[in-house]
Coordinates of C-alpha atoms in Angstrom, one line a residue:
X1 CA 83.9 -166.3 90.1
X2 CA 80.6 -165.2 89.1
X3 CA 80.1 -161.0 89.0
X4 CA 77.6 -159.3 91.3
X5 CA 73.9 -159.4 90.2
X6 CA 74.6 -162.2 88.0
X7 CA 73.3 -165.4 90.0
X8 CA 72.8 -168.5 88.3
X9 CA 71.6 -172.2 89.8
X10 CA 73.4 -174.9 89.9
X11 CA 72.8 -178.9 90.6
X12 CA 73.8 -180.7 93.8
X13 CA 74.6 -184.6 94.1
X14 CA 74.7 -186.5 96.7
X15 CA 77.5 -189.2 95.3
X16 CA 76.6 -192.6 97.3
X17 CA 73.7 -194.4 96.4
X18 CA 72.6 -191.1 94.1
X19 CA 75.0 -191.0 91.3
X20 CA 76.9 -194.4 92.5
X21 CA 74.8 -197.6 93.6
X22 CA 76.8 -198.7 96.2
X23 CA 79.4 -196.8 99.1
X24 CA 82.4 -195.4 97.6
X25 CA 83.7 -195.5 100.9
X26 CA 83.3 -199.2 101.1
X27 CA 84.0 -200.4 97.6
X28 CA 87.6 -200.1 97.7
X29 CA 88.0 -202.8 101.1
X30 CA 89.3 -205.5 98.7
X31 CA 92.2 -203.5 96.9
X32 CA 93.4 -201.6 100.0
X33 CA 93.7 -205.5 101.7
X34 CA 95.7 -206.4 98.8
X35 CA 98.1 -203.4 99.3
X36 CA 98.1 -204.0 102.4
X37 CA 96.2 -201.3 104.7
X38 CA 93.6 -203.3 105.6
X39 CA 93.3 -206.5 107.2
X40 CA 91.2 -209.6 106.0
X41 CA 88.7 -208.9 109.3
X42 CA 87.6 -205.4 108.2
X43 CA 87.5 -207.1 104.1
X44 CA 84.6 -209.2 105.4
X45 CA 83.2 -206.3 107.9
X46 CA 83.3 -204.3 104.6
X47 CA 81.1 -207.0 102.8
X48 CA 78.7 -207.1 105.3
X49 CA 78.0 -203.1 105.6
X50 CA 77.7 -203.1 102.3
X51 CA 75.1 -205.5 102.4
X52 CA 73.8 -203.8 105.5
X53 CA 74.6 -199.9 103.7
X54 CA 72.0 -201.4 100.2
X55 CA 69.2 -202.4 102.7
X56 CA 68.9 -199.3 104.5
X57 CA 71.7 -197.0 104.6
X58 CA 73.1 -195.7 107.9
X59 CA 71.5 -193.4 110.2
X60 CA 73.1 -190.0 112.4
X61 CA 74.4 -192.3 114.9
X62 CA 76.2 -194.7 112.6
X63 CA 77.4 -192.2 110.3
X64 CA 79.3 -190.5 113.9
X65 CA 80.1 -193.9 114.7
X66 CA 81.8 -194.0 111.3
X67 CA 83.4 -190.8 111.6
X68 CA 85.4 -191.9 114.6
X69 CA 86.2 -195.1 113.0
X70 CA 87.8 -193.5 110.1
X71 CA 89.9 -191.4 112.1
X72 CA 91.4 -194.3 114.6
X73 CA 92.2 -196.5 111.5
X74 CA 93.6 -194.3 109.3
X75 CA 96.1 -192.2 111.1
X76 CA 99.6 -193.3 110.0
X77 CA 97.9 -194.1 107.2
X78 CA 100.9 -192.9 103.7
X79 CA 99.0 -190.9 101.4
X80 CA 101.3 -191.7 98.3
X81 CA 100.3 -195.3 98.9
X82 CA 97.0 -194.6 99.2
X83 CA 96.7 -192.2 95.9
X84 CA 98.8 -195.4 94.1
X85 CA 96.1 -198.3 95.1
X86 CA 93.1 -196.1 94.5
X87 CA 94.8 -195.0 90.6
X88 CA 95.4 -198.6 90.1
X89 CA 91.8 -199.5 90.7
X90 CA 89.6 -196.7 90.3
X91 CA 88.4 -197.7 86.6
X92 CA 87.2 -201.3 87.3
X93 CA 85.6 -200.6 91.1
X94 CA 84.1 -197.4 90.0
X95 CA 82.7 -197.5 86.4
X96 CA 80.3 -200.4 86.5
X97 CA 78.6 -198.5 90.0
X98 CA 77.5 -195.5 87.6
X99 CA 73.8 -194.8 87.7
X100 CA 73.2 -193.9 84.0
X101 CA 70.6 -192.0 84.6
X102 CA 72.8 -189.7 87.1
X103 CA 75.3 -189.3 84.2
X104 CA 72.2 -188.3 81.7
X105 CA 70.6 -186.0 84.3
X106 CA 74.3 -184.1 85.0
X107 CA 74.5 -183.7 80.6
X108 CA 71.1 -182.1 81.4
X109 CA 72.1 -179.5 83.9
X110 CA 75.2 -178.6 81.7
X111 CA 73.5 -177.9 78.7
X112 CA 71.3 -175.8 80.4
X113 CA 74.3 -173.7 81.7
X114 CA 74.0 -174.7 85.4
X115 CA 77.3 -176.3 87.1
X116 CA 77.3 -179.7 88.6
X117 CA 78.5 -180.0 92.3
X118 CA 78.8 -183.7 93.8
X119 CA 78.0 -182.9 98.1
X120 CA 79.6 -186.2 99.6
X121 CA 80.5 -187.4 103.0
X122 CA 83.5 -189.3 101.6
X123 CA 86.7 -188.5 101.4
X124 CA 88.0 -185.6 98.8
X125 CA 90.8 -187.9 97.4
X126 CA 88.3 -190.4 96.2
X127 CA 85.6 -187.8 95.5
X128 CA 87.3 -185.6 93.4
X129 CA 88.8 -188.1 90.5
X130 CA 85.1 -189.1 90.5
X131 CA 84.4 -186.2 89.7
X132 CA 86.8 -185.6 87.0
X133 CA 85.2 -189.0 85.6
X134 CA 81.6 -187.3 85.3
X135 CA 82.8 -183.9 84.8
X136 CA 81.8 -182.6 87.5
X137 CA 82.4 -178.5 88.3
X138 CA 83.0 -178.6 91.8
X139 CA 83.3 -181.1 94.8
X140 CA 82.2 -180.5 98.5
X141 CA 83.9 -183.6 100.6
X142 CA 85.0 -184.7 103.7
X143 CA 89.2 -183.4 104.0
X144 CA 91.7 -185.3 106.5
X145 CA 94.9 -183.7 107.8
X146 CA 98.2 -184.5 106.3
X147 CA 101.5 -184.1 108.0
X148 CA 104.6 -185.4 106.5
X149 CA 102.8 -187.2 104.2
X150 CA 100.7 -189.5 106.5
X151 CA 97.1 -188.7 107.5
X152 CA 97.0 -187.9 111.1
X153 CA 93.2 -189.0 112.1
X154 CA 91.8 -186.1 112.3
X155 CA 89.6 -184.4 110.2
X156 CA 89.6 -181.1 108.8
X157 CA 86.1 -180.8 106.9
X158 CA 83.5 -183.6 107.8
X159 CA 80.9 -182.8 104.9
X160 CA 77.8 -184.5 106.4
X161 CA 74.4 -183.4 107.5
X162 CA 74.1 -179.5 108.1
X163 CA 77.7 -179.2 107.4
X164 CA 77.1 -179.9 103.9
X165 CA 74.7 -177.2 103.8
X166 CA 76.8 -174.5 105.3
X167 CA 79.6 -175.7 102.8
X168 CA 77.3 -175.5 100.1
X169 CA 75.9 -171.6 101.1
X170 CA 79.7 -170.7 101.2
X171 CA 80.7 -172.0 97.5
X172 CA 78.0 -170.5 96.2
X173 CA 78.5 -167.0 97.8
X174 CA 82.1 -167.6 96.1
X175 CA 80.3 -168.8 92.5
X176 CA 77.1 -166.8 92.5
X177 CA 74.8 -169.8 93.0
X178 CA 71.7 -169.1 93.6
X179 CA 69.9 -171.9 96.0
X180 CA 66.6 -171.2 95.9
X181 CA 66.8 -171.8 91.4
X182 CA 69.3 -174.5 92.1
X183 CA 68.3 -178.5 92.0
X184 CA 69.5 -181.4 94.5
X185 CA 69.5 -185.2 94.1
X186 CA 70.1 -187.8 97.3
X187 CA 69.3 -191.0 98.7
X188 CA 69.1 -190.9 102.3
X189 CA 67.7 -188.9 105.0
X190 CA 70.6 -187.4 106.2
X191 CA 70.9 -184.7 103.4
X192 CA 67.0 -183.8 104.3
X193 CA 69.5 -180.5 105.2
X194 CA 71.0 -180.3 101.9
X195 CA 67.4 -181.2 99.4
X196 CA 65.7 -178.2 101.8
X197 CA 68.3 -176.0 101.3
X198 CA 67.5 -175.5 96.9
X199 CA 64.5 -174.5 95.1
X200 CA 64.3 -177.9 93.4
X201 CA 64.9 -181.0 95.7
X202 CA 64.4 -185.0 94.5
X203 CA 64.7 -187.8 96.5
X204 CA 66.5 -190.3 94.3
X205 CA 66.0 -194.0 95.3
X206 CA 65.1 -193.0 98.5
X207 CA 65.2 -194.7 101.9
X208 CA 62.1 -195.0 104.0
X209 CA 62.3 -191.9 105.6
X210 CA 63.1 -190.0 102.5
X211 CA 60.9 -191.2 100.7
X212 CA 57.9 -190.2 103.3
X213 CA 59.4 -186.8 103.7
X214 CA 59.4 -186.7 100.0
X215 CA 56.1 -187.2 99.5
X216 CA 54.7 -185.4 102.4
X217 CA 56.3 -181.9 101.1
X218 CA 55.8 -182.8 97.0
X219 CA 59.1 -183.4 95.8
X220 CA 60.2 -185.7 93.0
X221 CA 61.0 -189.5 93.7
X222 CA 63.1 -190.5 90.7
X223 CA 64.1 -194.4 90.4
X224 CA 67.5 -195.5 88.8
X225 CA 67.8 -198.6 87.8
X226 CA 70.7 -200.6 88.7
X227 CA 74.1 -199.6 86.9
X228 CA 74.7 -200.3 83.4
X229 CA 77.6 -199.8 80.6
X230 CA 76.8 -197.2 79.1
X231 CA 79.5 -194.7 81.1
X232 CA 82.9 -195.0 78.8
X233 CA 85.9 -196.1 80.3
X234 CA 86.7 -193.9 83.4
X235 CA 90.1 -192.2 82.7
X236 CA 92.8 -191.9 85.6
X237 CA 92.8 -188.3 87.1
X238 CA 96.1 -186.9 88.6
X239 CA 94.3 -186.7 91.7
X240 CA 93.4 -190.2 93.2
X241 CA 92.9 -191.0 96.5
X242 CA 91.3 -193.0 99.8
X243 CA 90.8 -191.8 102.9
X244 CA 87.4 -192.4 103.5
X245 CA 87.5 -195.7 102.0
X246 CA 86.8 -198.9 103.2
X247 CA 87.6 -199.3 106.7
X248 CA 84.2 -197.2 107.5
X249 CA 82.7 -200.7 107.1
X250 CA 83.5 -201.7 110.3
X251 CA 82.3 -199.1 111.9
X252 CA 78.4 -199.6 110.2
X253 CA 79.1 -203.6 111.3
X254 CA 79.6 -202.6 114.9
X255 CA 76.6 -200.1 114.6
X256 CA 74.0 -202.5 113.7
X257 CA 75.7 -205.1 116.5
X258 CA 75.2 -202.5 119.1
X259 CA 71.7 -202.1 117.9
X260 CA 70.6 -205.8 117.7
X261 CA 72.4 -206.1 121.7
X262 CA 70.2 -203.4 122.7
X263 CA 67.0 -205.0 121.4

């Protein structure tokens, strides 16, 4: 913990379409069908919203919609069997969705002494071995309830929006970060919060919306280019983990049906 008087900045990422170029929550549909907590309808739901999730990304509405989605699907859900799949597959599903311009731009920030936070709506099981991967300091996330080893459906911490923002004041009253010298990277419009909230906001392959907002109040647009291979081989944290996985799909499918009926 940082001493009084001693305030330093530090660098926020958004983790979907900022430092990854797809949904973590989505990208794990296919090995959470094979071990069986999924079924083949939400697979090709989770195929679709990620088409869906590249073209535009998912507004307030959806991303509630999602919320309650998550929690009906995934209570009962083992978490053991959950850390096992994600362990098995992390390396292949996540390495080749690394922006490497996100990986150079975090080196940055540590060699100029500032920590690295990654400010995702996802779950913390699958946020935080992520984060290992990057070496990242510190992880702000969505958290489920466990009880006897199953997630109930609830959740405890839904990091999304303004809540990401009041999560982010109170880690850095804990670490002495100081906001208004500190730097933030996202994609969508939903963390307009969380880019107004530091001294140093960029809009990083932004949606529309962003990207007006963006340009209307002067911040950076930076443009990654799709992912490459030039992030080594991801190595296999103790902590690995779903819960906001996959199964969110369906709730962005049934979003955008519920939009088209209404037109």
């Amino acid at each position: 913990m940082a001493h009084p008087g001693t305030a330093r900045s530090a660098a926020f990422f958004d983790l979907d379409k900022t430092i990854l170029a797809r949904s973590s929550t989505l990208a794990f549909s296919r090995p959470f069908y094979a071990g069986g907590l999924i079924n083949r309808r939400t697979v090709l739901r989770s195929a679709y919203a990620q088409f869906v999730y590249l073209l535009g990304g998912a507004d307030h509405d959806q991303m509630e919609r999602m919320r309650e989605y998550i929690s009906a699907m995934c209570a009962g859900w083992d978490v053991a069997t959950v850390q096992g799949i994600v362990a098995d597959t992390l390396d292949h599903i996540v390495r080749p969705m690394i922006h490497a311009e996100a990986v150079e731009l975090i080196d940055r920030h540590h060699a100029a002494g500032r920590d690295v936070v990654i400010v995702s709506t996802s779950g913390a099981e699958v946020v935080e071995p992520i984060g290992a991967i990057l070496g990242a300091d510190k992880v702000i996330a969505t958290r489920m309830v466990v009880a006897d080893g199953k997630y109930t459906g609830e959740i405890a911490e839904y990091a999304y929006g303004p809540h990401k923002v009041t999560a982010m004041q109170a880690l850095a009253a804990v670490e002495g970060y100081d906001l208004a010298s500190s730097y933030g990277y996202s994609d969508s419009i939903t963390d307009e919060p969380m880019l107004a909230a530091v001294g140093h906001p960029h809009a990083v392959n932004p949606d529309k919306a962003l990207r007006r907002v963006a340009v209307e109040r002067g911040w950076p647009v930076l443009e990654f280019a799709e992912p490459g291979e030039r992030v080594g081989r991801v190595r296999r944290p103790a902590v690995a983990a779903g819960v906001v996985t996959a199964v969110a799909a369906g709730a962005l499918l049934l979003a955008y049906r519920r939009r088209a009926r209404a037109v």
